[in-house]
Amino acid sequence: MRLSGDEQKRASILRPPSSLAYCFKVPLCLLVWGLMILTAVPVRGADVLLTLPFENQSGRPEYHWIGESFGILFSDLLDSPGLVVISLEERNLAYERFGIRATDLLTRAAVIRLAEAAQANLALIGTYDIGGDHKSETIAITARLIETRKGRLVGNKVFNLSGSLSELQTLQGQLAWDVLVELNPTLPYARHQIVRRATSIPARAYESFVKGIQTSDPELRRNFLLRSLLEYERDAGAGHYAPAIYHLGLLHYRQQDYAEAVKRFKELTKDDPHYLESLFYLGLASYSLGDVKQSAEAFEKLIEPLPLPAVLNNAGAMIAAKGESARAIPILQRAVAASPNDLTFRFNLGYALWLSQRFAEAVPQLQKVVTINQRDGEAQYLLAKCLAGVGRNAEAAQANEAAKRYLGNYAQWEVTPAKMPLLIRLKLDFNRAELFQLERQHQSAPGVSSKQTISIQQGLERAQQLIEAKREAEALAELQRVLSAEPTQAEAHLLRGKIYQRRGEIESAISAFTAAVYWNPRLVAAHVALGQLYLGRGDRARALAHSRQALEIDPQDRDAIALKRQIEIGR
C-alpha cells in the first residue's frame, strides 16, 4: 500500500498587501458582467461569517478554553438560511496561511484581512471577563459583528451579556440569537429554540470536549474526549455526542490505532456533523486493517455527496482492489479529468486499465507517470507489460529495463505473477479547501439540489469528452448549459477558454480565462493560459504576473514552469 511562528510572518498580516498579490485587476466589462450574475443569482448574496476566538480579559488562564468555545458552538447555532458559518477547521487554514496562532491578538485591520482570506464578509469578535470566587464565578461577554468590506460594526451595535459561568451555553445561545436577528429580523424561529440547541449538550461534556480539541498533546486530548463522552452518556440521557466521537476516531487513526478508529467512525450516522469526513477516514483505516470490502463501501458512499478528486481516486482504487476494475475505470477517469497533473490519479487509472487488459488506453496514463518520475518502478513495470500487449516491443524492452533497475520485487513478480500485491495508491487526506468550497456552495445555495450539482459535474465531463473528440460546437453548447445553472463555475469558463484558444479567438479566450480566475483565483491552468496568451501578444508584464501567480499556487506545475522559462528567454 502507498499513501500518498515566526514573528515576521505573523506581523505580515498587519502590512498592506503587496503589489504582486493584487496586481491582477478585473476588467470593467467583467465586473459589470459579474454584477449582472449576482443580480440574477441571489443565492450568492448569502453572508459568510468568521468567528474569532474571544479574548480572556480576566488574567486567569484556567478559563482560556472559553475563548475558543464561541467558534465551536456558533458553527452550529448560527447555521441558518442565508448565512454560511466558517468552521473551526476552515478558520485554522486561514490562520496557517498567515502564519499566526489562534492565541495571537489581532487588530481590526488584521481581523478584516483574515476574514478576506477565509472569504467571509462578516467577522464576530469579542471578549469575556470572569469574576467572583471559585464557587460562584460570573462571566461578562462583549461581542462585535464587523462588516469586513466596509470595516464597520453591523448596526453600529455592541452585544453585552452577563450571568453565572454555569450558564455559559445559555448566554452563548442568547448571543447567537442576537446576531441572527441583527442579520435577519424575520428569523423563522424564536430565541428559546436557539438557546435550547445551545444547551443540548451537558455542560461538563461540553467543557471537556472544547478543552480536548484545543490541546495538541495526544494523550491529554484522548482523555478529555473520552471524559466528554462519559459525561454526555451520564447526563444527556439519550443520543450520542457526535463531534466528540469523530475527533476521538480521528485521533486513533492518526495514532495508527486503526481498529479503534474504525469502531468510532462506525458509530456516526448520516445526520451527524463530520459524517462524510468520517467515511473517508473509515475507508483508509479499513484498508490499513486489510478489509478491502469495508473500505470500498465507505469510499463509494462518498462519490455522490462529496465528489472531490481524492474521494474519486480512493473509491476507484478500492473498487479495482475488489476485482471490479471495469467499474473503477470511469470513476478514476473523473479524478484524472478533475486533476490531470496528479500522478497518483494517473497511476491508478493506468493500473485499472491494465487489470482490465485495456493496454492501449493504459499506456498514455503510465507514460505520463514515468515521464515525471522515471524511478517509479511499479509504473515502469506496468508500462512494459502494456506496451508489450499492444506490440510495441522496443519501447516495452526499454520500460522493462527501467523496471529491473528501480523495482526491488521485479524478479519475484516475474517468477510468480500471482503474488503481485495490490498496487493501488490512496490519498491520505482530501483537499480541505475543496471540501469547504463544496460545503459552502450547498449552504449558500439552498435552492441547488445535490442532483443539480451532480448534473453540473456530468455536464463538465461531457464537455471534456466533446473537446477531446474535437466536437467544439457541441462542447460550447454543453458548457453554456452548465453556466446557465451555475454562472460561477470556474472549470466551465476554463474549458470555454481552451476551445476559443484552439480556434484562435484570442479575445474570447482571454475573457473566458479571466472569468475562470475571477471565480477561482487558484486555478493554475487558467493563469498559465492567460500568461501564454499575453506573452503571444507581447504583453510581457501581464504574462509574468500570471506566471508568478501560478507558481505561487503550485511551484511544481510543469506548465507554469515552462511558461516562466518562455518569458525568461523572451519567446
XYZ file of C-alpha atoms in Angstrom:
571
model
C 0.000 0.000 0.000
C 1.263 3.534 -0.755
C -0.309 6.567 0.849
C 0.202 9.399 -0.918
C 5.573 31.425 14.153
C 7.782 33.015 13.024
C 7.101 36.540 14.132
C 7.815 38.075 10.756
C 5.084 36.013 9.177
C 2.655 36.857 11.933
C 3.436 40.527 11.526
C 2.861 40.366 7.781
C -0.899 40.217 8.303
C -0.740 43.801 9.533
C 1.052 45.107 6.420
C -0.703 46.329 3.271
C -0.974 43.677 0.547
C 1.963 43.502 -1.844
C 1.558 44.775 -5.358
C 2.236 41.278 -6.686
C -0.610 39.698 -4.766
C -3.018 42.334 -6.068
C -1.512 43.047 -9.465
C -4.378 41.323 -11.297
C -7.250 43.721 -11.875
C -10.606 42.534 -13.196
C -11.619 44.348 -16.394
C -14.599 46.679 -16.046
C -16.619 44.645 -18.511
C -16.126 41.518 -16.395
C -17.129 43.341 -13.220
C -20.315 44.542 -14.898
C -20.928 41.010 -16.143
C -20.278 39.659 -12.631
C -22.699 42.131 -11.068
C -25.346 41.071 -13.547
C -24.806 37.472 -12.453
C -25.051 38.425 -8.784
C -28.364 40.095 -9.516
C -29.611 37.127 -11.482
C -28.432 34.563 -8.923
C -29.432 35.910 -5.492
C -28.050 32.915 -3.600
C -24.581 34.465 -3.884
C -25.809 37.187 -1.589
C -25.549 34.870 1.416
C -23.458 36.222 4.268
C -20.341 34.323 5.324
C -19.354 34.638 8.989
C -15.964 34.088 10.608
C -15.919 33.797 14.414
C -12.598 34.666 16.049
C -11.540 33.339 19.483
C -12.875 35.638 22.193
C -10.239 37.297 24.381
C -9.944 36.332 28.046
C -9.623 39.600 29.966
C -9.687 38.041 33.420
C -5.995 37.152 33.558
C -6.997 33.685 34.823
C -5.507 31.049 32.471
C -7.819 28.257 33.674
C -10.576 29.986 31.693
C -8.691 30.332 28.399
C -10.662 27.401 26.971
C -13.816 29.527 26.871
C -12.420 31.781 24.133
C -12.498 29.026 21.517
C -15.871 27.689 22.647
C -17.722 30.528 20.921
C -16.487 29.487 17.484
C -17.131 25.800 18.191
C -20.720 26.309 19.325
C -21.589 29.077 16.863
C -20.621 26.949 13.867
C -23.801 25.017 14.683
C -26.050 27.644 16.256
C -25.656 30.286 13.547
C -26.277 27.885 10.688
C -29.415 29.358 9.105
C -30.783 30.220 5.640
C -28.713 32.950 4.000
C -25.794 32.611 6.426
C -22.733 30.411 5.953
C -20.654 29.889 9.098
C -16.978 29.072 8.702
C -15.969 26.028 10.716
C -13.112 25.912 13.191
C -11.034 23.794 10.794
C -11.567 26.201 7.895
C -10.673 29.170 10.090
C -7.471 27.417 11.149
C -6.485 27.094 7.490
C -6.709 30.872 7.190
C -4.560 31.216 10.325
C -1.950 28.875 8.875
C -1.886 30.815 5.637
C -0.788 33.933 7.512
C 1.470 32.127 9.998
C -0.451 33.302 13.055
C -1.782 31.461 16.094
C -5.302 31.337 17.490
C -3.945 32.931 20.665
C -2.498 35.973 18.864
C -4.277 39.274 19.492
C -5.281 40.884 16.206
C -6.018 44.469 15.236
C -9.274 45.169 13.431
C -7.318 45.526 10.175
C -5.801 42.097 10.791
C -9.227 40.624 11.509
C -10.535 42.020 8.233
C -7.631 40.559 6.250
C -8.082 37.208 7.941
C -11.788 37.254 7.085
C -10.940 38.064 3.486
C -8.570 35.084 3.396
C -11.445 32.892 4.571
C -13.792 34.559 2.012
C -16.010 35.922 4.797
C -17.829 39.246 4.679
C -18.639 39.198 8.406
C -16.402 38.686 11.434
C -17.540 38.189 15.032
C -15.025 39.260 17.672
C -15.385 39.555 21.413
C -14.043 39.478 24.938
C -15.100 37.904 28.196
C -14.240 38.567 31.824
C -14.553 36.153 34.733
C -15.470 37.436 38.167
C -16.383 36.002 41.566
C -14.770 33.201 43.519
C -14.288 29.573 42.550
C -17.782 28.501 43.593
C -19.755 31.423 42.182
C -17.967 32.582 39.050
C -19.660 35.085 36.781
C -18.946 35.909 33.160
C -19.406 39.167 31.260
C -19.371 38.908 27.452
C -18.900 41.703 24.929
C -19.160 40.982 21.193
C -18.961 42.971 17.974
C -20.075 41.988 14.490
C -17.901 43.564 11.799
C -18.898 44.030 8.183
C -15.440 43.388 6.746
C -15.924 45.021 3.349
C -16.662 48.368 4.997
C -14.715 47.842 8.216
C -17.601 48.915 10.443
C -19.933 47.415 13.045
C -23.143 45.901 11.744
C -25.982 48.056 13.006
C -23.423 50.034 14.991
C -24.165 47.663 17.873
C -22.141 46.140 20.688
C -23.634 42.994 22.254
C -23.315 42.724 26.048
C -24.401 39.743 28.134
C -23.569 38.585 31.645
C -24.534 35.927 34.134
C -23.294 32.952 36.058
C -20.477 30.990 34.416
C -22.619 27.882 34.830
C -24.977 29.494 32.282
C -22.248 29.879 29.634
C -24.083 27.901 26.954
C -27.332 29.764 27.650
C -25.538 33.102 27.248
C -23.881 31.897 24.063
C -27.294 30.831 22.734
C -28.680 34.289 23.523
C -25.726 35.936 21.762
C -26.257 33.700 18.743
C -29.897 34.776 18.658
C -28.938 38.469 18.873
C -26.519 38.085 15.951
C -29.050 36.227 13.820
C -31.802 38.767 14.458
C -29.423 41.614 13.629
C -28.728 39.980 10.267
C -32.303 38.823 9.646
C -35.125 40.447 11.674
C -37.624 37.990 10.136
C -35.875 34.930 11.566
C -38.324 31.990 11.361
C -37.671 30.683 14.884
C -37.613 32.004 18.430
C -34.878 32.800 20.945
C -35.761 29.820 23.153
C -35.198 27.444 20.239
C -31.627 28.688 19.755
C -30.964 28.551 23.488
C -32.339 25.009 23.664
C -29.911 23.921 20.940
C -27.043 25.654 22.744
C -27.769 23.827 25.991
C -28.498 20.413 24.448
C -25.013 19.186 25.400
C -24.464 18.752 29.151
C -22.188 21.486 30.496
C -19.448 19.177 31.757
C -19.337 17.201 28.485
C -19.214 20.455 26.539
C -16.314 21.817 28.615
C -14.303 18.596 28.291
C -14.871 18.493 24.519
C -13.807 22.100 23.993
C -10.678 21.558 26.077
C -9.940 18.322 24.244
C -9.915 19.653 20.701
C -7.786 22.617 21.728
C -4.865 20.663 23.173
C -2.059 19.403 20.955
C -0.996 16.695 23.442
C -2.450 13.406 22.050
C -2.811 11.696 25.424
C -4.432 14.730 27.014
C -6.747 15.093 24.023
C -7.784 11.443 24.253
C -8.544 11.758 27.968
C -10.638 14.901 27.503
C -12.625 13.399 24.626
C -13.263 10.150 26.498
C -14.337 12.158 29.504
C -16.720 14.217 27.375
C -18.343 11.016 26.067
C -18.724 9.588 29.566
C -20.169 12.847 30.866
C -22.574 13.065 27.937
C -23.731 9.476 28.456
C -24.244 10.142 32.171
C -26.083 13.468 31.887
C -27.797 13.602 28.477
C -29.943 10.532 28.772
C -30.262 9.889 25.021
C -28.391 10.132 21.722
C -24.640 10.317 21.222
C -22.065 13.104 21.215
C -21.143 13.006 17.528
C -18.370 15.683 17.419
C -16.508 14.015 20.295
C -16.837 10.591 18.644
C -15.474 11.922 15.354
C -12.471 13.679 16.896
C -11.668 10.630 19.017
C -11.819 8.417 15.936
C -9.555 10.814 14.065
C -7.078 10.788 16.951
C -6.962 6.975 16.914
C -6.488 6.993 13.150
C -3.549 9.390 13.346
C -2.005 7.228 16.067
C -2.382 4.228 13.706
C -4.803 2.511 16.059
C -6.950 1.594 13.084
C -9.234 -0.914 14.809
C -10.309 1.639 17.408
C -10.669 4.311 14.712
C -12.986 2.075 12.692
C -15.042 1.357 15.798
C -15.537 5.074 16.497
C -16.254 6.138 12.908
C -18.899 3.426 12.557
C -20.810 4.924 15.496
C -21.679 8.012 13.430
C -24.797 8.313 11.295
C -25.505 10.272 8.133
C -27.221 13.054 10.086
C -24.177 13.713 12.267
C -21.654 16.514 11.678
C -18.381 15.251 10.176
C -20.155 12.140 8.862
C -18.689 12.477 5.372
C -15.169 13.009 6.685
C -15.597 10.031 8.977
C -16.404 7.855 5.944
C -13.186 8.988 4.275
C -11.060 8.009 7.252
C -13.114 4.859 7.811
C -12.116 3.839 4.286
C -8.429 4.469 4.969
C -8.452 2.747 8.359
C -10.332 -0.268 6.999
C -7.825 -0.713 4.192
C -4.961 -0.487 6.681
C -6.613 -3.390 8.508
C -6.874 -5.356 5.248
C -10.655 -5.027 4.962
C -10.920 -4.123 1.279
C -14.686 -4.640 1.114
C -15.467 -2.271 4.011
C -13.003 0.292 2.677
C -14.577 0.257 -0.789
C -18.071 0.588 0.682
C -17.038 3.640 2.711
C -15.488 5.452 -0.242
C -18.354 4.555 -2.584
C -20.814 6.241 -0.202
C -18.883 9.485 -0.736
C -18.964 9.613 -4.530
C -22.350 11.303 -4.816
C -22.327 13.735 -1.853
C -18.596 14.549 -1.936
C -17.197 14.129 -5.473
C -13.743 15.544 -4.704
C -10.765 14.271 -6.747
C -9.203 12.447 -3.771
C -12.537 10.778 -2.993
C -12.969 9.636 -6.596
C -9.396 8.344 -6.632
C -9.774 6.327 -3.453
C -13.199 4.995 -4.407
C -11.989 3.914 -7.836
C -8.808 2.397 -6.422
C -10.687 0.351 -3.827
C -13.271 -0.840 -6.343
C -10.383 -2.028 -8.504
C -8.864 -3.698 -5.442
C -12.135 -5.632 -5.048
C -11.579 -7.062 -8.529
C -14.070 -4.768 -10.294
C -11.613 -2.799 -12.424
C -14.110 -2.184 -15.244
C -16.432 -0.385 -12.811
C -13.499 1.512 -11.313
C -12.254 2.981 -14.603
C -14.924 5.695 -15.177
C -14.596 6.825 -11.562
C -10.823 7.142 -11.886
C -11.278 8.944 -15.217
C -13.308 11.579 -13.359
C -10.459 12.031 -10.868
C -7.926 12.475 -13.677
C -10.204 14.909 -15.522
C -10.532 16.997 -12.364
C -6.797 16.981 -11.614
C -4.845 15.894 -14.717
C -1.410 16.626 -13.250
C -1.819 14.357 -10.229
C 0.384 11.302 -10.849
C -1.410 9.219 -8.213
C -4.655 9.529 -10.161
C -2.877 8.729 -13.438
C -1.183 5.661 -11.968
C -4.402 4.236 -10.551
C -6.220 4.735 -13.843
C -3.375 3.058 -15.740
C -3.368 0.205 -13.228
C -7.146 -0.330 -13.518
C -6.900 -0.282 -17.318
C -4.064 -2.836 -17.131
C -6.157 -5.058 -14.870
C -8.945 -4.857 -17.481
C -6.417 -5.645 -20.246
C -7.158 -2.329 -21.958
C -3.456 -1.936 -22.675
C -3.647 0.729 -25.383
C -5.600 3.053 -23.083
C -3.294 2.339 -20.138
C -0.102 3.279 -21.991
C -0.571 7.111 -22.098
C -1.579 7.180 -18.420
C 1.510 5.280 -17.289
C 3.786 7.157 -19.707
C 2.692 10.396 -18.053
C 3.762 8.960 -14.689
C 7.211 7.741 -15.763
C 7.897 10.899 -17.739
C 7.725 12.838 -14.494
C 9.273 10.130 -12.304
C 11.489 7.675 -14.169
C 12.338 5.925 -10.880
C 8.761 4.736 -10.382
C 9.487 1.017 -10.741
C 5.862 -0.078 -10.417
C 4.727 2.267 -13.185
C 7.654 1.162 -15.388
C 6.725 -2.491 -14.847
C 3.074 -1.957 -15.756
C 4.044 0.209 -18.720
C 6.338 -2.540 -20.033
C 3.511 -5.089 -19.844
C 1.042 -2.748 -21.574
C 3.464 -1.809 -24.354
C 4.178 -5.499 -24.956
C 0.439 -6.137 -25.004
C -0.003 -3.761 -27.980
C 3.078 -4.992 -29.832
C 5.390 -2.022 -29.130
C 8.216 -4.360 -28.207
C 11.179 -1.977 -28.449
C 9.542 0.521 -26.076
C 8.445 -2.355 -23.849
C 12.032 -3.559 -23.544
C 13.170 -0.073 -22.549
C 10.487 0.208 -19.850
C 11.317 -3.311 -18.691
C 14.968 -2.364 -18.178
C 13.876 0.632 -16.105
C 11.631 -1.663 -14.045
C 14.561 -4.009 -13.371
C 16.603 -1.038 -12.194
C 14.042 0.609 -9.921
C 11.696 -2.196 -8.789
C 13.074 -4.283 -5.937
C 10.455 -7.015 -6.402
C 10.926 -7.329 -10.156
C 12.309 -10.893 -10.134
C 9.671 -12.121 -7.686
C 6.836 -10.686 -9.765
C 8.233 -12.213 -12.948
C 8.589 -15.665 -11.439
C 5.238 -15.699 -9.589
C 2.935 -13.016 -11.082
C 0.061 -14.266 -8.941
C 1.880 -12.975 -5.857
C 1.919 -9.385 -7.058
C 0.429 -7.197 -4.316
C -2.268 -4.625 -4.908
C -0.608 -1.554 -6.403
C -3.339 0.961 -5.703
C -2.309 4.342 -4.345
C -4.555 6.177 -1.933
C -4.751 9.796 -0.887
C -4.290 10.214 2.855
C -6.368 13.365 3.007
C -8.713 15.222 0.737
C -8.159 18.879 -0.038
C -9.932 20.598 2.859
C -10.206 23.827 0.878
C -12.170 21.928 -1.790
C -14.348 20.383 0.895
C -15.164 23.770 2.407
C -15.877 25.213 -1.029
C -18.282 22.368 -1.784
C -19.998 22.733 1.603
C -20.252 26.480 1.099
C -21.898 26.023 -2.290
C -24.538 23.776 -0.696
C -25.083 26.134 2.253
C -25.217 29.392 0.317
C -27.328 27.953 -2.470
C -30.131 26.070 -0.748
C -32.077 26.050 -3.999
C -29.409 23.936 -5.715
C -30.088 20.281 -5.042
C -27.473 17.542 -4.919
C -28.944 16.247 -8.195
C -28.292 19.612 -9.840
C -24.721 19.591 -8.516
C -24.207 16.143 -9.989
C -25.757 17.330 -13.262
C -23.246 20.188 -13.421
C -20.373 17.762 -12.858
C -21.744 15.461 -15.539
C -22.050 18.418 -17.919
C -18.387 19.294 -17.375
C -17.387 15.701 -18.031
C -19.431 15.583 -21.248
C -17.903 18.860 -22.391
C -14.397 17.499 -21.745
C -15.176 14.396 -23.767
C -16.573 16.505 -26.642
C -13.446 18.675 -26.633
C -11.246 15.590 -26.840
C -13.367 14.400 -29.758
C -12.903 17.852 -31.413
C -16.671 18.477 -31.375
C -16.188 22.025 -30.162
C -19.582 23.495 -31.059
C -21.334 20.791 -29.043
C -18.887 21.303 -26.165
C -19.639 25.039 -26.093
C -23.374 24.329 -26.008
C -22.872 21.906 -23.105
C -20.768 24.462 -21.215
C -23.413 27.113 -21.774
C -25.952 24.819 -20.100
C -23.588 24.392 -17.159
C -23.056 28.141 -16.813
C -26.779 28.799 -17.031
C -27.215 26.578 -13.970
C -24.078 27.792 -12.147
C -22.567 31.012 -13.596
C -19.650 30.930 -11.133
C -18.372 27.510 -12.309
C -14.695 28.316 -12.946
C -13.953 24.982 -14.617
C -16.617 25.686 -17.261
C -15.058 29.060 -18.045
C -11.656 27.360 -18.277
C -12.920 24.822 -20.809
C -14.557 27.581 -22.873
C -11.241 29.389 -22.888
C -9.441 26.299 -24.156
C -11.899 25.965 -27.042
C -11.536 29.614 -28.034
C -7.756 29.371 -27.740
C -7.727 26.320 -30.018
C -9.862 28.248 -32.525
C -7.537 31.248 -32.450
C -10.246 33.521 -30.995
C -7.808 35.216 -28.644
C -10.041 37.936 -27.161
C -12.785 35.442 -26.354
C -10.211 33.084 -24.867
C -8.788 35.837 -22.643
C -12.273 36.794 -21.442
C -13.094 33.166 -20.602
C -9.817 32.526 -18.772
C -10.184 35.828 -16.915
C -13.645 34.770 -15.761
C -12.167 31.459 -14.600
C -9.565 33.114 -12.353
C -12.109 35.673 -11.180
C -14.306 32.915 -9.750
C -11.385 30.707 -8.692
C -8.158 32.711 -8.195
C -6.233 29.469 -7.512
C -6.954 27.854 -10.885
C -3.388 27.328 -12.105
C -4.325 26.215 -15.618
C -6.213 29.474 -16.250
C -3.295 31.606 -15.017
C -0.900 29.673 -17.266
C -3.224 30.048 -20.263
C -3.529 33.804 -19.696
C 0.234 34.063 -19.359
C 0.719 32.240 -22.651
C -1.819 34.422 -24.473
C -0.402 37.670 -23.112
C 3.141 36.564 -23.983
C 1.984 35.774 -27.520
C 0.658 39.325 -27.759
C 3.920 40.771 -26.491
C 2.483 41.831 -23.128
C 5.362 40.508 -21.036
C 4.288 42.282 -17.821
C 0.887 40.592 -17.669
C 2.366 37.277 -18.747
C 4.903 37.499 -15.923
C 2.207 38.408 -13.379
C 0.144 35.307 -14.217
C 3.267 33.138 -14.321
C 4.180 34.214 -10.798
C 0.654 33.688 -9.516
C 0.577 30.171 -10.973
C 3.918 29.272 -9.388
C 2.887 30.708 -6.022
C -0.117 28.363 -6.065
C 1.781 25.297 -7.333
C 5.592 25.637 -7.620
C 5.772 22.136 -9.184
C 3.303 22.700 -12.036
C 5.135 21.794 -15.236
C 3.188 24.161 -17.491
C 3.763 27.076 -15.107
C 7.494 26.306 -15.018
C 7.607 26.099 -18.816
C 5.813 29.456 -19.098
C 8.342 31.066 -16.761
C 11.178 29.772 -18.920
C 9.473 31.080 -22.058
C 9.199 34.527 -20.518
C 12.818 34.466 -19.355
C 14.168 33.695 -22.838
C 11.802 36.228 -24.399
C 9.819 33.852 -26.608
